Short mmCIF file of C-alpha atoms and ligand atoms in Angstrom, two decimals:
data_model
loop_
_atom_site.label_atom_id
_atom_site.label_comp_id
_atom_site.label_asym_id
_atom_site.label_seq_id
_atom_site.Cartn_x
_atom_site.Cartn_y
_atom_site.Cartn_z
CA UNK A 1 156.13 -104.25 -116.14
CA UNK A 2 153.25 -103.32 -114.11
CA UNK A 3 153.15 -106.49 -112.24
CA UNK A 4 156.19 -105.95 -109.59
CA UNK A 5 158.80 -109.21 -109.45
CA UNK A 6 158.74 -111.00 -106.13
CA UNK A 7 155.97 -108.53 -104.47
CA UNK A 8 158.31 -105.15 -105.47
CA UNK A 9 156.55 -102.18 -105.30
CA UNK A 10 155.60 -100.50 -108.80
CA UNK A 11 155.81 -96.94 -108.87
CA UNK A 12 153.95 -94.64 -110.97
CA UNK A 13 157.13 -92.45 -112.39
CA UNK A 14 156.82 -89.15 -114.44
CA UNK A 15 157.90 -88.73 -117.78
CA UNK A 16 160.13 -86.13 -117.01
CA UNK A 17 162.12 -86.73 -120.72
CA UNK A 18 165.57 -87.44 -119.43
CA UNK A 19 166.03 -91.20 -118.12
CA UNK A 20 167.82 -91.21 -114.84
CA UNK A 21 165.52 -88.77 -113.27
CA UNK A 22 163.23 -90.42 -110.80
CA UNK A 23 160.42 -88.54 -109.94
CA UNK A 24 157.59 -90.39 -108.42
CA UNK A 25 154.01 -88.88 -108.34
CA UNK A 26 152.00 -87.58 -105.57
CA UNK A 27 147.84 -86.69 -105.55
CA UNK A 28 148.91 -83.15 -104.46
CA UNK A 29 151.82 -82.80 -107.04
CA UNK A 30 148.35 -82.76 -109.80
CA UNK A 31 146.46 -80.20 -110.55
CA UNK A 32 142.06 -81.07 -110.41
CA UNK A 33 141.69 -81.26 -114.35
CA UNK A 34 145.55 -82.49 -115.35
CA UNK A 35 147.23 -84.90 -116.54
CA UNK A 36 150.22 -87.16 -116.58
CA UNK A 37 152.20 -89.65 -118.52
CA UNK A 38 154.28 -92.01 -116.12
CA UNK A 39 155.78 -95.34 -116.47
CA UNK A 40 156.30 -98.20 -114.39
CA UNK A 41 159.19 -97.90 -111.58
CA UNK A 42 160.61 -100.17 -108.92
CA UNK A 43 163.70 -99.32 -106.98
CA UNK A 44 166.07 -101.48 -107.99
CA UNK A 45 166.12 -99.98 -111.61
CA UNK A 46 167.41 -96.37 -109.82
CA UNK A 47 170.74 -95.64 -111.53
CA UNK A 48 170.59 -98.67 -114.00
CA UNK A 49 169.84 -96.97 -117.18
CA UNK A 50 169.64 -100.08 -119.37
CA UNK A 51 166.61 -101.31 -117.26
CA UNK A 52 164.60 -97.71 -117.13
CA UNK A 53 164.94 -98.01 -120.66
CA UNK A 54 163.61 -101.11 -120.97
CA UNK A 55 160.32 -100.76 -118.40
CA UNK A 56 159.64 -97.55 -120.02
CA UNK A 57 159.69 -98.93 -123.81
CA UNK A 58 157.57 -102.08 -122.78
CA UNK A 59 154.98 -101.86 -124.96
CA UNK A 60 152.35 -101.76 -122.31
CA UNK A 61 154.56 -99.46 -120.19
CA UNK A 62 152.83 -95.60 -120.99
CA UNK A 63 149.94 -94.85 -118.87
CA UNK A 64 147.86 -91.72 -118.63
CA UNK A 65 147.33 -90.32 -115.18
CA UNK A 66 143.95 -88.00 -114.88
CA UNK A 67 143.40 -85.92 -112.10
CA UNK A 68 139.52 -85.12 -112.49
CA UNK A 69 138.13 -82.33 -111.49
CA UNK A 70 136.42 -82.91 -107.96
CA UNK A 71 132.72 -84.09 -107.76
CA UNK A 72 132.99 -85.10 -111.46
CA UNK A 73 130.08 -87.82 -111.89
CA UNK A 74 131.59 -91.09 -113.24
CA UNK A 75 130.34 -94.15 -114.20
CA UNK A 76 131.95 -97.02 -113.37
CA UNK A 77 132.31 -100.47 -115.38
CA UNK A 78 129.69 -103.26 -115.54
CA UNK A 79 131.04 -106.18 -113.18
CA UNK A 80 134.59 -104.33 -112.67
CA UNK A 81 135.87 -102.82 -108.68
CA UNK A 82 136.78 -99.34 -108.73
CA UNK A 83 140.69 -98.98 -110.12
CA UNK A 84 140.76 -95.05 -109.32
CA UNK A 85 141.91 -93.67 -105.96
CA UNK A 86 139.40 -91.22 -105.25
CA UNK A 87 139.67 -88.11 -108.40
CA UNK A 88 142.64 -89.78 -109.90
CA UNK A 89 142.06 -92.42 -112.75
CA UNK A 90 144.87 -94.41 -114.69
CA UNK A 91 144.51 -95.64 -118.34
CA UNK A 92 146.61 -97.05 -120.86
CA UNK A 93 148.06 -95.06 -123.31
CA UNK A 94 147.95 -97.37 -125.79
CA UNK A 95 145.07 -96.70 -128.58
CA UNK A 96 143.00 -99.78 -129.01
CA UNK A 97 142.39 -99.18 -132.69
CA UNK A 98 145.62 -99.17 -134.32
CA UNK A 99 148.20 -98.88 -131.00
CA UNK A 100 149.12 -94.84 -131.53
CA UNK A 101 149.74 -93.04 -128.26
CA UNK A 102 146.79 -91.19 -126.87
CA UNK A 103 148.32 -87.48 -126.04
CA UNK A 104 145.97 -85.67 -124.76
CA UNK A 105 143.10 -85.12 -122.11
CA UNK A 106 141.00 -82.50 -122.77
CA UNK A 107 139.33 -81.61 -119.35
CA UNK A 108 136.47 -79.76 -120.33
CA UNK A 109 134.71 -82.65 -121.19
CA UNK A 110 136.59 -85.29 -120.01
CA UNK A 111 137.68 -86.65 -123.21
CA UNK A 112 141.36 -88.32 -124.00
CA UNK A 113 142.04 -87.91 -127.92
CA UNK A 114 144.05 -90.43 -130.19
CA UNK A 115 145.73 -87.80 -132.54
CA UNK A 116 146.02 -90.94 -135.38
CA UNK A 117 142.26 -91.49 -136.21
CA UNK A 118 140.61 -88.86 -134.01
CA UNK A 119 139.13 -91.97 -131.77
CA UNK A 120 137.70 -90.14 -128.40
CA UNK A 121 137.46 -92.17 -125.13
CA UNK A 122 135.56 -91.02 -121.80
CA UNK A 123 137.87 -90.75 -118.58
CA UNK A 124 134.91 -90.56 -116.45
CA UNK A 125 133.45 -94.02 -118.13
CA UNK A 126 136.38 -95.82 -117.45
CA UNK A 127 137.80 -94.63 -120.89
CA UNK A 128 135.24 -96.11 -123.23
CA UNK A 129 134.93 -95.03 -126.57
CA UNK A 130 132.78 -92.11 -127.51
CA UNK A 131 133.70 -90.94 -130.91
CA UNK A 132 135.94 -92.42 -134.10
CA UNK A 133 137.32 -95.86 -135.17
CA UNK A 134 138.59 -97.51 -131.63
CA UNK A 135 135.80 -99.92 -130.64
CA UNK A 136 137.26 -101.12 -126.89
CA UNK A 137 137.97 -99.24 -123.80
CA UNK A 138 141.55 -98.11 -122.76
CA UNK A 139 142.24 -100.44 -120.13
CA UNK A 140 142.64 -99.16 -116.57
CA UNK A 141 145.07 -99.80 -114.21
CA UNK A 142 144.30 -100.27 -110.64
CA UNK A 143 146.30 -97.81 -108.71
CA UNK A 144 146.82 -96.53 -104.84
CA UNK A 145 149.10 -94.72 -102.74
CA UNK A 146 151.78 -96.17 -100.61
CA UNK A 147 152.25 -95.12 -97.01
CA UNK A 148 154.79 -92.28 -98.00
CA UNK A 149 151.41 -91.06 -100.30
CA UNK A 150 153.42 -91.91 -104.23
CA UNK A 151 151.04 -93.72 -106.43
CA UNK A 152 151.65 -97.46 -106.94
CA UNK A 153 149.74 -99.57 -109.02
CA UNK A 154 147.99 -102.23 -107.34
CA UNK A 155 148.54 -104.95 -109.72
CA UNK A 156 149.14 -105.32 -113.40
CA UNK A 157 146.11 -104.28 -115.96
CA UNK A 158 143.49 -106.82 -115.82
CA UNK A 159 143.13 -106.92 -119.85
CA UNK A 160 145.13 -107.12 -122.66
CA UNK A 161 146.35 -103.35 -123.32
CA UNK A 162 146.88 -102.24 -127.34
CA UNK A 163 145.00 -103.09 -130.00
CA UNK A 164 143.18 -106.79 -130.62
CA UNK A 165 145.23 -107.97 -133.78
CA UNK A 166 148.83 -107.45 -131.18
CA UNK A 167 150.10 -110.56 -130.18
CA UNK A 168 149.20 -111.45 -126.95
CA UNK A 169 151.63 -112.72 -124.34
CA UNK A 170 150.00 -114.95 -121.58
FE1 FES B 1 144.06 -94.22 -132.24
FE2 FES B 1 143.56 -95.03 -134.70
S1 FES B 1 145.27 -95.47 -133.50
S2 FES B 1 142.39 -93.73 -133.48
#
């Protein structure tokens, strides 16, 4: 769902918990050290309930949305053009050991948790692995902001998001 239909424009939208309340994201609605869940949005699905639900229970749907803290040092993947716009970063939600959502970034030291297997990934190396049983990086999702300054993601993830043994879908 992050790949926009005939060119549409894909919206990063908040997880506000009830369905039919759109609320796009902004750089300056996040705090330096926060963090998001938001879902894919275009705006064709405002007011159709059946197809909110269905972008926001695709299974690669749930992306995290770090705001880092400013002049954090990152490293940035081997061979791969930078997906974050400026301090903010987008990963998949999606645990790449056994598919649990990951729920929480702990800003301190930059580490987003799986609460299933304690695996530990590094936002500020684009989300690799630094501790338990997940052996791949959450993918990232290229993301920018439009010119009324909501996030948009650029294009769909460039690898498969969830863990390897999930069947893939070309
Ligand atoms: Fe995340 Fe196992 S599913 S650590």
């Amino acid at each position: 769902p992050w790949r926009g239909e005939n060119g549409e424009t894909v919206y990063l939208r908040r997880d506000t918990g009830i369905l039919g309340e759109i609320s796009r994201v902004r750089p300056e609605d996040m705090e330096p050290g926060s963090m998001e869940t938001v879902f894919p949005y275009i705006e064709s699905q405002r007011g159709d309930d059946e197809a909110l639900l269905h972008a926001q229970r695709a299974s690669d749907a749930p992306v995290m949305l770090i705001r880092l803290r400013p002049d954090t040092p990152t490293v940035k993947r081997q061979g791969q053009e930078n997906f974050n716009y400026g301090d903010f970063y987008a990963f998949s939600k999606v645990c790449t050991h056994l598919g649990c959502p990951t729920s929480l970034y702990q800003a301190q030291d930059n580490r987003i948790l799986c609460p299933c297997h304690q695996s530990q990934f590094l936002a500020t190396e684009y989300a690799r692995p630094v501790f338990g049983p997940a052996t791949r990086a959450l993918p990232q999702l290229p993301i920018t902001v439009d010119s009324e300054g909501y996030f948009v993601a650029r294009s769909d993830f460039i690898e498969a998001v969830g863990p390897a043994f999930w069947e893939r879908r070309p």
